[in-house]
JSON list of C-alpha atoms in Angstrom, two decimals:
[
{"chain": "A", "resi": 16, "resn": "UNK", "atom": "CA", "xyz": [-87.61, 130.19, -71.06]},
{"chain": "A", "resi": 17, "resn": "UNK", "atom": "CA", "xyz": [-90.93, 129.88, -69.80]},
{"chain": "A", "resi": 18, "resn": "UNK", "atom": "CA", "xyz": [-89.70, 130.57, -66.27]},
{"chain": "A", "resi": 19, "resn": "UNK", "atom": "CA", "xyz": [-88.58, 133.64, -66.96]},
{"chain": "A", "resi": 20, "resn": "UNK", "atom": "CA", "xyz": [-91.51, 134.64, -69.50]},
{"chain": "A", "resi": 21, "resn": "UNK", "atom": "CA", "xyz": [-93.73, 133.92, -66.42]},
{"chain": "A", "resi": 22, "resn": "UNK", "atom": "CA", "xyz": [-91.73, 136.28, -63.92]},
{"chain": "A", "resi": 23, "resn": "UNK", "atom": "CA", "xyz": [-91.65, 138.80, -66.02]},
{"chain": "A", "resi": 24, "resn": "UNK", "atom": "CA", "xyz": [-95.31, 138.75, -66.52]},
{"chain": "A", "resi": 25, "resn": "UNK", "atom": "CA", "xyz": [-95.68, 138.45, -62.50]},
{"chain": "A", "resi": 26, "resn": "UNK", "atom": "CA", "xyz": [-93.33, 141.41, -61.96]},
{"chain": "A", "resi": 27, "resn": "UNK", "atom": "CA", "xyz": [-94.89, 143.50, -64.71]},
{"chain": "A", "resi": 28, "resn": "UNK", "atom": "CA", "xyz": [-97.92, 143.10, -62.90]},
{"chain": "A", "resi": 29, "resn": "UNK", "atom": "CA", "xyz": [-97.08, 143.97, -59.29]},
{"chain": "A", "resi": 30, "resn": "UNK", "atom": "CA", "xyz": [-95.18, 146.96, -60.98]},
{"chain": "A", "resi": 31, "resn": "UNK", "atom": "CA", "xyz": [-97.89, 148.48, -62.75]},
{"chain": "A", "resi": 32, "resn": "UNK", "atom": "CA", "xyz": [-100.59, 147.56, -60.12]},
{"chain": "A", "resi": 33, "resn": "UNK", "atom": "CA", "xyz": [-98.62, 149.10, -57.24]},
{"chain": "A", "resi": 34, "resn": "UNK", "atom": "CA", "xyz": [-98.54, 152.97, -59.09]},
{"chain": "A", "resi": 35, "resn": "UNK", "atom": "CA", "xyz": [-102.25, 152.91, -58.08]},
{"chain": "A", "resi": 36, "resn": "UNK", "atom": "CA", "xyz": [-101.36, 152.48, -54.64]},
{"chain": "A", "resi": 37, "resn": "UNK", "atom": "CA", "xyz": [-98.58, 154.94, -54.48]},
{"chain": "A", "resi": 38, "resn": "UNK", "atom": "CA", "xyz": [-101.13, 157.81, -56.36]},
{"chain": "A", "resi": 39, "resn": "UNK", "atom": "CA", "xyz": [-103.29, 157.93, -53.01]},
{"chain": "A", "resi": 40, "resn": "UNK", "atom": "CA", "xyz": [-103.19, 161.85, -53.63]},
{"chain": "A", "resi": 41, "resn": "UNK", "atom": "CA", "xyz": [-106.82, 162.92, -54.97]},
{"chain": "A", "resi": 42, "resn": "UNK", "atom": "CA", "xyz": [-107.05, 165.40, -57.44]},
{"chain": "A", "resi": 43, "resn": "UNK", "atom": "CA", "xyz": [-110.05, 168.05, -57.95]},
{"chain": "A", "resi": 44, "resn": "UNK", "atom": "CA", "xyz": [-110.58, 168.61, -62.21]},
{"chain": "A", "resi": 45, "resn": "UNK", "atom": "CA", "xyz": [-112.35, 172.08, -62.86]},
{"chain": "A", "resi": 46, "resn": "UNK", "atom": "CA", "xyz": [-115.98, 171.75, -64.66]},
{"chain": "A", "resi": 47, "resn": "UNK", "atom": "CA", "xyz": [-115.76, 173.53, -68.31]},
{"chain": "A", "resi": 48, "resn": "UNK", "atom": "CA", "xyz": [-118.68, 174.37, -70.35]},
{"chain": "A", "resi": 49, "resn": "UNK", "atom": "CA", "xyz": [-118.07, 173.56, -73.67]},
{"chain": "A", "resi": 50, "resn": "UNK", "atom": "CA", "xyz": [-120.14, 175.00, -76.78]},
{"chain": "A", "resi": 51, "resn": "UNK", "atom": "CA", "xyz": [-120.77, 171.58, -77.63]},
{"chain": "A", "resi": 52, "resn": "UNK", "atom": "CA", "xyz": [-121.90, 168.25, -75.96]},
{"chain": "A", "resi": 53, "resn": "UNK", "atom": "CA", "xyz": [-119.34, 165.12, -76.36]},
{"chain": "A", "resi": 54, "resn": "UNK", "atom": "CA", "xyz": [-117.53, 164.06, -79.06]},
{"chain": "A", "resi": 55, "resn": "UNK", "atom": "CA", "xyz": [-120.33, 164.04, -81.69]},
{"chain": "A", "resi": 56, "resn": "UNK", "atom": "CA", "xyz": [-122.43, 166.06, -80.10]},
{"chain": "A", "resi": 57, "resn": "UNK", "atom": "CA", "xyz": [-123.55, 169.76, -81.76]},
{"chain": "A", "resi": 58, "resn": "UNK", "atom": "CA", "xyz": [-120.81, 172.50, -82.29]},
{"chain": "A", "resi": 59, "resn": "UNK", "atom": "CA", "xyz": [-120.95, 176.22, -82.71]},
{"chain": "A", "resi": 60, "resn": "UNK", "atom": "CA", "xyz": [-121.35, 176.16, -86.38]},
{"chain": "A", "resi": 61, "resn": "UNK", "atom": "CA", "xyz": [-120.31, 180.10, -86.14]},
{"chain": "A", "resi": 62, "resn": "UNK", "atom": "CA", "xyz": [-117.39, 179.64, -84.32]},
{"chain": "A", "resi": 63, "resn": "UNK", "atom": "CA", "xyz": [-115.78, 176.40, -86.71]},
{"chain": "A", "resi": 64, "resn": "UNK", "atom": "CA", "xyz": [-117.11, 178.77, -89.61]},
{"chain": "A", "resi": 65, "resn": "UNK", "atom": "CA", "xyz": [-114.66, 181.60, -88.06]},
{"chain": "A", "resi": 66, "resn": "UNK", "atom": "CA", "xyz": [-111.73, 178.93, -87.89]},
{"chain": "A", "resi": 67, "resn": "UNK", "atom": "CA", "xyz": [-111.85, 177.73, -91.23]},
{"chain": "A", "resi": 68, "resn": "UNK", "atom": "CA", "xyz": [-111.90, 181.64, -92.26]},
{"chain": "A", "resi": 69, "resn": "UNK", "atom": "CA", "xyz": [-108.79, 182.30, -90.55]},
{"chain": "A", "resi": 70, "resn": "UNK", "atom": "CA", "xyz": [-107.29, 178.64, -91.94]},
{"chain": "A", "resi": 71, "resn": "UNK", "atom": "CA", "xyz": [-108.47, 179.44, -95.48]},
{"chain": "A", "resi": 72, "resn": "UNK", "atom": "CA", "xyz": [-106.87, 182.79, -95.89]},
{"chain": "A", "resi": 73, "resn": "UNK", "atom": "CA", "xyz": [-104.01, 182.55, -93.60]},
{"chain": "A", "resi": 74, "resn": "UNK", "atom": "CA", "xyz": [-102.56, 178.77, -92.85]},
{"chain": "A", "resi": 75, "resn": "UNK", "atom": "CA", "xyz": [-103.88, 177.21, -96.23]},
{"chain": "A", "resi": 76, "resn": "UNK", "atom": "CA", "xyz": [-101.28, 178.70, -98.75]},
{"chain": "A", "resi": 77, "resn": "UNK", "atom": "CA", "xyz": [-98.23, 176.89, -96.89]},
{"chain": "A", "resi": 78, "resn": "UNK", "atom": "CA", "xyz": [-99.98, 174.33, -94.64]},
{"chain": "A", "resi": 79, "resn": "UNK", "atom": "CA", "xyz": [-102.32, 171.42, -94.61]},
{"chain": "A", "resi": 80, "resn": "UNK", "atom": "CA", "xyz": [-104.44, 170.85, -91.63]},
{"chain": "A", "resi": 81, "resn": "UNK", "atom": "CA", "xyz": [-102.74, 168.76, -89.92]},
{"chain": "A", "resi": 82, "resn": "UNK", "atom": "CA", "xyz": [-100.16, 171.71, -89.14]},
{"chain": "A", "resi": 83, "resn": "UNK", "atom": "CA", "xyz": [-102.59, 173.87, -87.79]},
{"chain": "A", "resi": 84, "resn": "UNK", "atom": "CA", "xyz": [-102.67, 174.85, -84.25]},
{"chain": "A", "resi": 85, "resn": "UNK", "atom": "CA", "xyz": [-105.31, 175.94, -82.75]},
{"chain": "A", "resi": 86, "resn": "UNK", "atom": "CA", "xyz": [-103.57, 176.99, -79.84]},
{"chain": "A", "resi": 87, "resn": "UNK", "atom": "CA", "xyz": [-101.91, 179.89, -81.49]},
{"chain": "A", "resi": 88, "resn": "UNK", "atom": "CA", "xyz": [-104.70, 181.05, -83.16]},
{"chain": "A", "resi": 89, "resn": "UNK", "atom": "CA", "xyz": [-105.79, 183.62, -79.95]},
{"chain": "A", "resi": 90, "resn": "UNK", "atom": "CA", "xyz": [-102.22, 185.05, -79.23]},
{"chain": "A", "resi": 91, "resn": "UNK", "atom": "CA", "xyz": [-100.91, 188.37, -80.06]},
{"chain": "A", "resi": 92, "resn": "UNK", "atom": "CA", "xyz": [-98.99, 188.24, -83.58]},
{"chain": "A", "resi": 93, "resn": "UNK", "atom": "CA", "xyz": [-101.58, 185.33, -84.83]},
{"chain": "A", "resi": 94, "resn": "UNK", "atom": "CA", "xyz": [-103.67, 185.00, -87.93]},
{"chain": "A", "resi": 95, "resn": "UNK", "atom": "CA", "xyz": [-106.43, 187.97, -87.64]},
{"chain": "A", "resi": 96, "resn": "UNK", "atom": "CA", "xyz": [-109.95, 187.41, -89.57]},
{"chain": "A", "resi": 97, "resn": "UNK", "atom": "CA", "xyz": [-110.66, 189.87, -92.59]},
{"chain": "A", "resi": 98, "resn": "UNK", "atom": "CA", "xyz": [-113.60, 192.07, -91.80]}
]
């Protein structure tokens, strides 16, 4: 039993440590500018205050947060703010 624990473990490793070797390909991520600075950095309070507008008097009556996407919130058809 321990044989085989211990060529699994070998195998797993060689498996997993040879993806980094077939991934030679480099790839070039685009710079965004963010409104806000890392994860508890500061945030546009204006634009969160415009996001829970549009999830207080749209989403809110049949969803909880957790539901919301904020993906959808910019297409055509989506929740619209009240002016």
């Amino acid at each position: 039993m321990k044989k085989l624990f211990k060529l699994i473990l070998i195998l797993s490793f060689f498996s997993l440590n040879s993806v980094q070797t077939f991934a030679a390909e480099k790839v070039d991520y685009l710079k965004t500018d963010w409104s806000f600075k890392g994860l508890f950095g500061k945030f546009d309070r204006a634009a969160l205050q415009r996001g829970y507008q549009v999830y207080t008097e749209v989403c809110a009556s049949c969803h909880s947060m957790k539901y919301l996407s904020y993906r959808n919130l910019s297409e055509e058809g989506g929740p619209e703010f009240s002016e």
